[in-house]
Tab-separated table of C-alpha atoms in Angstrom:
chain	number	residue	atom	x	y	z
A	1	UNK	CA	-13.580	1.212	28.931
A	2	UNK	CA	-17.273	1.628	28.311
A	3	UNK	CA	-19.001	-1.177	26.446
A	4	UNK	CA	-20.255	1.453	24.020
A	5	UNK	CA	-16.762	2.113	22.730
A	6	UNK	CA	-15.660	0.534	19.473
A	7	UNK	CA	-12.022	-0.366	19.214
A	8	UNK	CA	-10.306	-1.652	16.088
A	9	UNK	CA	-8.806	-5.085	16.627
A	10	UNK	CA	-7.588	-7.171	13.712
A	11	UNK	CA	-5.967	-10.009	15.572
A	12	UNK	CA	-2.595	-11.659	14.883
A	13	UNK	CA	-1.288	-12.124	11.352
A	14	UNK	CA	-0.071	-15.700	11.159
A	15	UNK	CA	1.626	-15.779	7.751
A	16	UNK	CA	3.389	-12.559	6.882
A	17	UNK	CA	4.781	-14.064	3.678
A	18	UNK	CA	1.269	-14.214	2.211
A	19	UNK	CA	0.552	-10.536	2.816
A	20	UNK	CA	-0.080	-8.453	-0.262
A	21	UNK	CA	2.529	-5.711	-0.500
A	22	UNK	CA	2.678	-2.335	-2.092
A	23	UNK	CA	2.964	-3.653	-5.644
A	24	UNK	CA	-0.464	-5.284	-5.299
A	25	UNK	CA	-2.348	-2.195	-4.122
A	26	UNK	CA	-4.353	-1.619	-7.309
A	27	UNK	CA	-4.969	-5.352	-7.666
A	28	UNK	CA	-6.404	-5.506	-4.138
A	29	UNK	CA	-8.904	-2.738	-4.817
A	30	UNK	CA	-9.880	-4.001	-8.264
A	31	UNK	CA	-10.262	-7.556	-7.029
A	32	UNK	CA	-12.380	-6.444	-4.078
A	33	UNK	CA	-14.577	-4.246	-6.265
A	34	UNK	CA	-15.084	-7.102	-8.759
A	35	UNK	CA	-16.047	-9.387	-5.902
A	36	UNK	CA	-18.628	-6.853	-4.753
A	37	UNK	CA	-20.001	-6.104	-8.234
A	38	UNK	CA	-23.773	-6.350	-8.160
A	39	UNK	CA	-23.961	-5.849	-4.406
A	40	UNK	CA	-26.001	-2.821	-3.393
A	41	UNK	CA	-23.819	0.090	-2.298
A	42	UNK	CA	-25.131	0.125	1.267
A	43	UNK	CA	-24.264	-3.548	1.717
A	44	UNK	CA	-20.748	-3.518	0.251
A	45	UNK	CA	-19.082	-2.915	3.599
A	46	UNK	CA	-21.061	-5.796	5.126
A	47	UNK	CA	-20.047	-8.068	2.256
A	48	UNK	CA	-16.392	-7.130	2.630
A	49	UNK	CA	-16.596	-7.649	6.387
A	50	UNK	CA	-17.886	-11.182	5.804
A	51	UNK	CA	-14.972	-11.838	3.460
A	52	UNK	CA	-12.595	-10.682	6.176
A	53	UNK	CA	-14.057	-13.189	8.633
A	54	UNK	CA	-13.792	-15.987	6.055
A	55	UNK	CA	-10.149	-15.158	5.288
A	56	UNK	CA	-8.356	-13.880	8.402
A	57	UNK	CA	-4.965	-13.565	6.645
A	58	UNK	CA	-5.487	-10.321	4.755
A	59	UNK	CA	-3.385	-7.241	4.263
A	60	UNK	CA	-3.771	-3.999	6.160
A	61	UNK	CA	-4.853	-2.333	2.925
A	62	UNK	CA	-7.865	-4.622	2.698
A	63	UNK	CA	-8.735	-3.916	6.317
A	64	UNK	CA	-8.558	-0.182	5.727
A	65	UNK	CA	-10.602	-0.521	2.532
A	66	UNK	CA	-13.529	-1.665	4.680
A	67	UNK	CA	-13.469	1.724	6.417
A	68	UNK	CA	-13.232	3.463	3.037
A	69	UNK	CA	-16.332	1.631	1.821
A	70	UNK	CA	-18.240	2.550	4.953
A	71	UNK	CA	-17.417	6.252	4.673
A	72	UNK	CA	-18.100	6.307	0.933
A	73	UNK	CA	-21.453	4.617	1.468
A	74	UNK	CA	-22.361	7.184	4.101
A	75	UNK	CA	-21.602	10.029	1.696
A	76	UNK	CA	-23.427	8.319	-1.153
A	77	UNK	CA	-26.561	7.598	0.823
A	78	UNK	CA	-26.900	10.923	2.578
A	79	UNK	CA	-25.695	12.960	-0.421
A	80	UNK	CA	-25.597	16.090	1.682
A	81	UNK	CA	-22.610	17.934	0.285
A	82	UNK	CA	-24.567	20.150	-2.096
A	83	UNK	CA	-27.531	20.617	0.219
A	84	UNK	CA	-25.990	21.864	3.441
A	85	UNK	CA	-26.369	25.538	4.313
A	86	UNK	CA	-24.651	26.234	7.604
A	87	UNK	CA	-26.885	28.258	9.915
A	88	UNK	CA	-25.193	28.369	13.285
A	89	UNK	CA	-28.484	29.190	14.996
A	90	UNK	CA	-30.178	26.010	13.760
A	91	UNK	CA	-29.926	22.512	15.232
A	92	UNK	CA	-28.668	23.638	18.664
A	93	UNK	CA	-26.396	21.283	20.552
A	94	UNK	CA	-27.844	19.445	23.514
A	95	UNK	CA	-25.414	21.228	25.832
A	96	UNK	CA	-27.120	24.563	26.444
A	97	UNK	CA	-23.824	26.319	27.073
A	98	UNK	CA	-22.885	25.914	23.396
A	99	UNK	CA	-26.323	26.127	21.786
A	100	UNK	CA	-26.084	29.881	21.373
A	101	UNK	CA	-25.187	30.823	17.795
A	102	UNK	CA	-22.700	33.498	18.865
A	103	UNK	CA	-20.800	31.084	21.093
A	104	UNK	CA	-20.697	28.532	18.317
A	105	UNK	CA	-19.355	31.172	15.954
A	106	UNK	CA	-16.658	31.921	18.523
A	107	UNK	CA	-15.846	28.206	18.821
A	108	UNK	CA	-15.235	27.956	15.080
A	109	UNK	CA	-13.163	31.154	15.138
A	110	UNK	CA	-10.968	29.704	17.883
A	111	UNK	CA	-10.404	26.608	15.742
A	112	UNK	CA	-9.407	28.881	12.876
A	113	UNK	CA	-6.883	30.666	15.086
A	114	UNK	CA	-5.251	27.361	16.041
A	115	UNK	CA	-5.083	26.293	12.401
A	116	UNK	CA	-3.583	29.657	11.397
A	117	UNK	CA	-0.900	29.349	14.074
A	118	UNK	CA	0.202	25.772	13.515
A	119	UNK	CA	-0.604	25.111	9.830
A	120	UNK	CA	-0.120	28.448	8.119
A	121	UNK	CA	0.045	27.223	4.527
A	122	UNK	CA	-2.926	24.910	4.917
A	123	UNK	CA	-4.889	27.658	6.661
A	124	UNK	CA	-4.244	30.006	3.771
A	125	UNK	CA	-5.647	27.418	1.396
A	126	UNK	CA	-8.791	26.971	3.443
A	127	UNK	CA	-9.561	30.663	2.998
A	128	UNK	CA	-10.613	29.857	-0.572
A	129	UNK	CA	-13.234	27.402	0.647
A	130	UNK	CA	-16.780	28.407	1.395
A	131	UNK	CA	-17.159	29.690	4.939
A	132	UNK	CA	-19.122	26.604	5.977
A	133	UNK	CA	-16.511	24.183	4.734
A	134	UNK	CA	-13.440	25.966	6.003
A	135	UNK	CA	-14.912	26.204	9.493
A	136	UNK	CA	-15.663	22.501	9.502
A	137	UNK	CA	-12.132	21.697	8.295
A	138	UNK	CA	-10.722	23.898	11.076
A	139	UNK	CA	-12.750	21.970	13.646
A	140	UNK	CA	-11.473	18.629	12.334
A	141	UNK	CA	-7.892	19.921	12.225
A	142	UNK	CA	-8.026	21.061	15.848
A	143	UNK	CA	-9.390	17.712	17.049
A	144	UNK	CA	-6.628	15.870	15.156
A	145	UNK	CA	-3.966	18.178	16.562
A	146	UNK	CA	-5.227	17.766	20.116
A	147	UNK	CA	-5.255	13.998	19.655
A	148	UNK	CA	-1.703	13.986	18.316
A	149	UNK	CA	-0.545	16.204	21.171
A	150	UNK	CA	-1.625	13.521	23.628
A	151	UNK	CA	1.361	11.357	22.655
A	152	UNK	CA	3.696	13.918	21.066
A	153	UNK	CA	3.004	17.039	23.127
A	154	UNK	CA	4.613	18.402	26.297
A	155	UNK	CA	2.541	16.116	28.538
A	156	UNK	CA	3.107	12.978	26.466
A	157	UNK	CA	5.106	11.260	29.226
A	158	UNK	CA	2.019	11.321	31.441
A	159	UNK	CA	-0.359	9.827	28.881
A	160	UNK	CA	-1.538	6.281	29.594
A	161	UNK	CA	-3.841	3.912	27.686
A	162	UNK	CA	-6.632	4.785	30.121
A	163	UNK	CA	-6.213	8.460	29.224
A	164	UNK	CA	-6.749	7.570	25.579
A	165	UNK	CA	-9.795	5.545	26.590
A	166	UNK	CA	-11.219	8.649	28.233
A	167	UNK	CA	-10.425	10.697	25.123
A	168	UNK	CA	-12.339	8.136	23.052
A	169	UNK	CA	-15.308	8.337	25.413
A	170	UNK	CA	-15.193	12.096	25.016
A	171	UNK	CA	-15.226	11.605	21.226
A	172	UNK	CA	-18.391	9.545	21.561
A	173	UNK	CA	-19.929	12.372	23.556
A	174	UNK	CA	-18.977	14.855	20.831
A	175	UNK	CA	-20.726	12.748	18.199
A	176	UNK	CA	-23.769	12.543	20.485
A	177	UNK	CA	-23.940	16.335	20.728
A	178	UNK	CA	-22.407	16.600	24.203
A	179	UNK	CA	-19.279	18.768	23.793
A	180	UNK	CA	-16.889	19.324	26.666
A	181	UNK	CA	-15.408	22.646	25.546
A	182	UNK	CA	-15.560	25.139	22.687
A	183	UNK	CA	-13.315	23.131	20.372
A	184	UNK	CA	-15.490	20.069	20.927
A	185	UNK	CA	-18.571	22.200	20.240
A	186	UNK	CA	-17.292	23.139	16.792
A	187	UNK	CA	-16.604	19.497	15.915
A	188	UNK	CA	-19.925	18.350	17.357
A	189	UNK	CA	-21.710	20.854	15.158
A	190	UNK	CA	-19.637	19.829	12.121
A	191	UNK	CA	-20.461	16.121	12.342
A	192	UNK	CA	-24.185	16.866	12.436
A	193	UNK	CA	-23.952	18.818	9.192
A	194	UNK	CA	-21.686	16.614	7.104
A	195	UNK	CA	-21.678	12.836	6.542
A	196	UNK	CA	-18.583	12.265	8.664
A	197	UNK	CA	-18.288	8.790	10.156
A	198	UNK	CA	-16.857	8.325	13.641
A	199	UNK	CA	-14.649	5.343	12.712
A	200	UNK	CA	-11.692	7.318	11.281
A	201	UNK	CA	-11.629	9.395	14.488
A	202	UNK	CA	-11.567	6.230	16.579
A	203	UNK	CA	-8.880	4.796	14.350
A	204	UNK	CA	-6.695	7.856	14.897
A	205	UNK	CA	-6.927	7.289	18.643
A	206	UNK	CA	-5.922	3.680	17.980
A	207	UNK	CA	-2.846	5.055	16.239
A	208	UNK	CA	-1.986	6.960	19.423
A	209	UNK	CA	-2.361	3.714	21.381
A	210	UNK	CA	-0.001	2.056	18.920
A	211	UNK	CA	2.589	4.781	19.560
A	212	UNK	CA	2.450	3.973	23.281
A	213	UNK	CA	3.106	0.272	22.848
A	214	UNK	CA	4.979	-0.170	19.578
A	215	UNK	CA	8.300	1.244	18.357
A	216	UNK	CA	9.162	-1.239	15.577
A	217	UNK	CA	7.333	-2.406	12.443
A	218	UNK	CA	8.164	-5.822	11.055
A	219	UNK	CA	7.100	-5.109	7.475
A	220	UNK	CA	5.395	-2.536	5.313
A	221	UNK	CA	1.990	-4.088	5.934
A	222	UNK	CA	2.288	-3.161	9.621
A	223	UNK	CA	3.648	0.276	8.766
A	224	UNK	CA	0.821	0.905	6.294
A	225	UNK	CA	-1.743	0.294	9.017
A	226	UNK	CA	0.050	2.729	11.325
A	227	UNK	CA	0.189	5.351	8.563
A	228	UNK	CA	-3.535	4.917	8.013
A	229	UNK	CA	-4.264	5.314	11.707
A	230	UNK	CA	-2.322	8.547	12.172
A	231	UNK	CA	-2.684	10.215	8.757
A	232	UNK	CA	-4.942	8.354	6.345
A	233	UNK	CA	-7.781	8.839	8.787
A	234	UNK	CA	-7.507	12.616	8.334
A	235	UNK	CA	-8.279	12.204	4.645
A	236	UNK	CA	-11.397	10.159	5.372
A	237	UNK	CA	-12.554	12.773	7.887
A	238	UNK	CA	-11.990	15.659	5.468
A	239	UNK	CA	-13.374	14.544	2.109
A	240	UNK	CA	-17.046	14.636	3.218
A	241	UNK	CA	-16.541	18.286	4.167
A	242	UNK	CA	-14.445	19.290	1.164
A	243	UNK	CA	-16.989	17.767	-1.169
A	244	UNK	CA	-16.749	16.002	-4.509
A	245	UNK	CA	-17.017	17.972	-7.746
A	246	UNK	CA	-20.564	17.731	-9.191
A	247	UNK	CA	-19.105	16.926	-12.606
A	248	UNK	CA	-17.004	14.023	-11.283
A	249	UNK	CA	-17.635	10.759	-13.135
A	250	UNK	CA	-15.526	8.461	-10.980
A	251	UNK	CA	-16.775	6.380	-8.074
A	252	UNK	CA	-16.933	7.760	-4.562
A	253	UNK	CA	-14.799	4.863	-3.342
A	254	UNK	CA	-11.987	5.687	-5.779
A	255	UNK	CA	-11.923	9.310	-4.597
A	256	UNK	CA	-11.653	8.171	-0.993
A	257	UNK	CA	-8.891	5.730	-1.905
A	258	UNK	CA	-6.959	8.551	-3.568
A	259	UNK	CA	-7.431	10.770	-0.511
A	260	UNK	CA	-6.264	7.901	1.668
A	261	UNK	CA	-3.178	7.545	-0.547
A	262	UNK	CA	-2.309	11.200	0.085
A	263	UNK	CA	-2.521	10.662	3.831
A	264	UNK	CA	-0.287	7.592	3.569
A	265	UNK	CA	2.178	9.475	1.344
A	266	UNK	CA	2.367	12.402	3.758
A	267	UNK	CA	3.018	10.119	6.734
A	268	UNK	CA	5.659	8.103	4.893
A	269	UNK	CA	7.337	11.410	4.063
A	270	UNK	CA	7.197	12.447	7.729
A	271	UNK	CA	8.808	9.141	8.678
A	272	UNK	CA	11.624	9.495	6.131
A	273	UNK	CA	12.240	13.100	7.147
A	274	UNK	CA	12.346	12.295	10.881
A	275	UNK	CA	14.483	9.123	10.925
A	276	UNK	CA	17.187	10.722	13.079
A	277	UNK	CA	14.772	12.433	15.441
A	278	UNK	CA	12.789	9.237	15.942
A	279	UNK	CA	15.970	7.211	16.480
A	280	UNK	CA	16.958	9.530	19.317
A	281	UNK	CA	13.647	8.601	20.931
A	282	UNK	CA	14.341	4.903	20.442
A	283	UNK	CA	11.865	4.556	17.589
A	284	UNK	CA	12.338	3.086	14.124
A	285	UNK	CA	9.387	3.613	11.785
A	286	UNK	CA	10.932	1.652	8.914
A	287	UNK	CA	10.069	-1.917	7.803
A	288	UNK	CA	12.432	-4.265	9.615
A	289	UNK	CA	12.354	-6.887	6.876
A	290	UNK	CA	13.321	-4.317	4.234
A	291	UNK	CA	16.142	-3.020	6.406
A	292	UNK	CA	17.476	-6.550	6.793
A	293	UNK	CA	17.216	-7.190	3.056
A	294	UNK	CA	19.301	-4.056	2.477
A	295	UNK	CA	21.935	-5.318	4.933
A	296	UNK	CA	20.942	-2.754	7.571
A	297	UNK	CA	19.762	-2.905	11.172
A	298	UNK	CA	18.574	-0.622	13.941
A	299	UNK	CA	22.190	-0.180	14.994
A	300	UNK	CA	23.002	1.354	11.620
A	301	UNK	CA	20.224	3.865	12.149
A	302	UNK	CA	21.305	4.672	15.692
A	303	UNK	CA	24.890	5.210	14.520
A	304	UNK	CA	23.640	7.731	11.965
A	305	UNK	CA	26.154	6.915	9.235
A	306	UNK	CA	25.162	7.595	5.622
A	307	UNK	CA	26.521	4.644	3.656
A	308	UNK	CA	25.911	3.311	0.160
A	309	UNK	CA	23.597	0.705	1.667
A	310	UNK	CA	21.612	3.443	3.373
A	311	UNK	CA	21.392	5.527	0.192
A	312	UNK	CA	20.144	2.536	-1.767
A	313	UNK	CA	17.586	1.730	0.925
A	314	UNK	CA	16.340	5.318	1.061
A	315	UNK	CA	15.937	5.470	-2.708
A	316	UNK	CA	13.481	2.580	-2.478
A	317	UNK	CA	11.560	4.168	0.390
A	318	UNK	CA	11.289	7.495	-1.428
A	319	UNK	CA	10.163	5.765	-4.615
A	320	UNK	CA	7.307	4.108	-2.720
A	321	UNK	CA	6.195	7.376	-1.119
A	322	UNK	CA	6.124	9.032	-4.547
A	323	UNK	CA	3.915	6.243	-5.895
A	324	UNK	CA	1.382	7.059	-3.209
A	325	UNK	CA	1.548	10.743	-4.171
A	326	UNK	CA	0.978	9.756	-7.813
A	327	UNK	CA	-2.059	7.720	-6.810
A	328	UNK	CA	-3.416	10.649	-4.819
A	329	UNK	CA	-3.236	13.125	-7.696
A	330	UNK	CA	-6.201	11.831	-9.633
A	331	UNK	CA	-8.460	11.939	-6.593
A	332	UNK	CA	-7.550	15.532	-5.754
A	333	UNK	CA	-8.788	16.644	-9.178
A	334	UNK	CA	-12.189	15.150	-8.308
A	335	UNK	CA	-12.693	17.287	-5.194
A	336	UNK	CA	-14.960	20.302	-5.238
A	337	UNK	CA	-13.111	23.130	-7.008
A	338	UNK	CA	-13.167	25.415	-3.960
A	339	UNK	CA	-11.486	22.742	-1.821
A	340	UNK	CA	-8.626	21.693	-4.089
A	341	UNK	CA	-6.054	24.385	-3.346
A	342	UNK	CA	-5.122	23.415	0.244
A	343	UNK	CA	-4.936	19.756	-0.767
A	344	UNK	CA	-2.730	20.462	-3.788
A	345	UNK	CA	-0.560	22.712	-1.611
A	346	UNK	CA	-0.045	19.879	0.851
A	347	UNK	CA	0.744	17.419	-1.934
A	348	UNK	CA	3.279	19.654	-3.666
A	349	UNK	CA	5.010	20.760	-0.468
A	350	UNK	CA	5.346	17.264	0.946
A	351	UNK	CA	6.695	15.981	-2.346
A	352	UNK	CA	9.413	18.598	-2.101
A	353	UNK	CA	10.441	17.230	1.294
A	354	UNK	CA	11.400	14.022	-0.514
A	355	UNK	CA	13.428	16.130	-2.948
A	356	UNK	CA	15.150	17.779	0.026
A	357	UNK	CA	16.120	14.390	1.491
A	358	UNK	CA	17.787	13.548	-1.810
A	359	UNK	CA	19.490	16.960	-1.896
A	360	UNK	CA	20.891	16.209	1.587
A	361	UNK	CA	22.503	13.047	0.166
A	362	UNK	CA	19.991	10.949	2.116
A	363	UNK	CA	21.310	12.213	5.450
A	364	UNK	CA	18.096	12.221	7.462
A	365	UNK	CA	20.029	11.451	10.620
A	366	UNK	CA	21.472	14.888	11.359
A	367	UNK	CA	19.993	17.050	8.589
A	368	UNK	CA	16.303	17.879	8.626
A	369	UNK	CA	14.800	18.076	5.139
A	370	UNK	CA	12.479	21.018	4.759
A	371	UNK	CA	10.985	23.301	2.126
A	372	UNK	CA	12.283	26.864	2.410
A	373	UNK	CA	10.001	29.881	2.510
A	374	UNK	CA	10.821	30.899	-1.048
A	375	UNK	CA	9.920	27.478	-2.430
A	376	UNK	CA	6.764	27.449	-0.325
A	377	UNK	CA	5.699	30.802	-1.723
A	378	UNK	CA	6.389	29.612	-5.262
A	379	UNK	CA	4.427	26.422	-4.638
A	380	UNK	CA	1.254	28.231	-3.614
A	381	UNK	CA	0.470	29.811	-7.005
A	382	UNK	CA	1.431	26.535	-8.701
A	383	UNK	CA	-1.002	24.660	-6.464
A	384	UNK	CA	-3.655	27.271	-7.150
A	385	UNK	CA	-3.171	26.921	-10.899
A	386	UNK	CA	-3.391	23.135	-10.723
A	387	UNK	CA	-6.497	23.396	-8.543
A	388	UNK	CA	-8.181	25.598	-11.133
A	389	UNK	CA	-7.352	23.822	-14.386
A	390	UNK	CA	-5.711	20.511	-13.486
A	391	UNK	CA	-2.084	19.338	-13.668
A	392	UNK	CA	-2.181	18.189	-17.315
A	393	UNK	CA	-3.579	21.452	-18.697
A	394	UNK	CA	-1.226	23.556	-16.578
A	395	UNK	CA	1.758	21.529	-17.799
A	396	UNK	CA	0.734	22.040	-21.429
A	397	UNK	CA	0.353	25.779	-20.868
A	398	UNK	CA	3.807	26.042	-19.260
A	399	UNK	CA	5.541	23.892	-21.876
A	400	UNK	CA	3.551	25.272	-24.797
């Protein structure tokens, strides 16, 4: 792999008993922010990085928080959200084939078509965004989908670590204004117009590498890092494009942490929904130590029997996912008003998947939990109402 490539490597964790778990999430962030109080915003990530070197036994949440700080600092310093006017004929890409405004328009339209086909509800929500923002979100979505398809698509059995290395080199080229195809051209244009950092994109590729080499997770700390790689990264890519509400009084870091929580919540929900499907592929995306504590093992999952032990275990897993959704709510209200609907739609719909698992009596071995079309249609106006006036005001109006 080229020496220019940056790959995330955190090294071995020597004492898993000292890791800070889910119950300490708020304490981690508050403690870190207190430690960095008085440090200039641009240097916070450097300060945190030094702390990481001094104390190698840290949780995955603290590692991920370093990326959050970096992205938040980039947004804060460049402060471009309210200043960008997308003119597809300006700032031509270095590759002459895609420097023509009409071709770039076509590239964005193609991304929109892919989004409309594979993420219909989300696509509908993006239609409320400004044209500039929805196109950029489409470009990011397509890159994420193509990346995911490398390990989960029809050609997944042929994908090797070296193939992912080449995909990462191609990502570097995209960020340098050297797109390979039309989809790359749309993303390359997007990252020049919004303060999007490359690290979350690289981290998502690292998540694909993890899928190639790892099929078990010893504890939630390991699982959290995986969830960040494959889903939390999407949140960090998207917030700079969606924008933060001008009237927001909260810190940029807290908004990014809330967005990250939504990505984690969505991925945990995917994992709980797909337990049976993953088991048939020889994969168990559940914390091994928590399974053991519940008196369960991989064999119980492979047998697919819903027992009282399994129900009790699942109740705990669902409760944790809902806590992440709760944490995400406050951040969604701080996004630019035109960008809230698709995010609220995602939050409400994924929450209902957890409800569906419960309705199936926790049988996620042979029954796939899903949200029916009717419930989806009912969720869209609810999400729209929340996006406009906020969850508290909407609740008062409904109950009042």
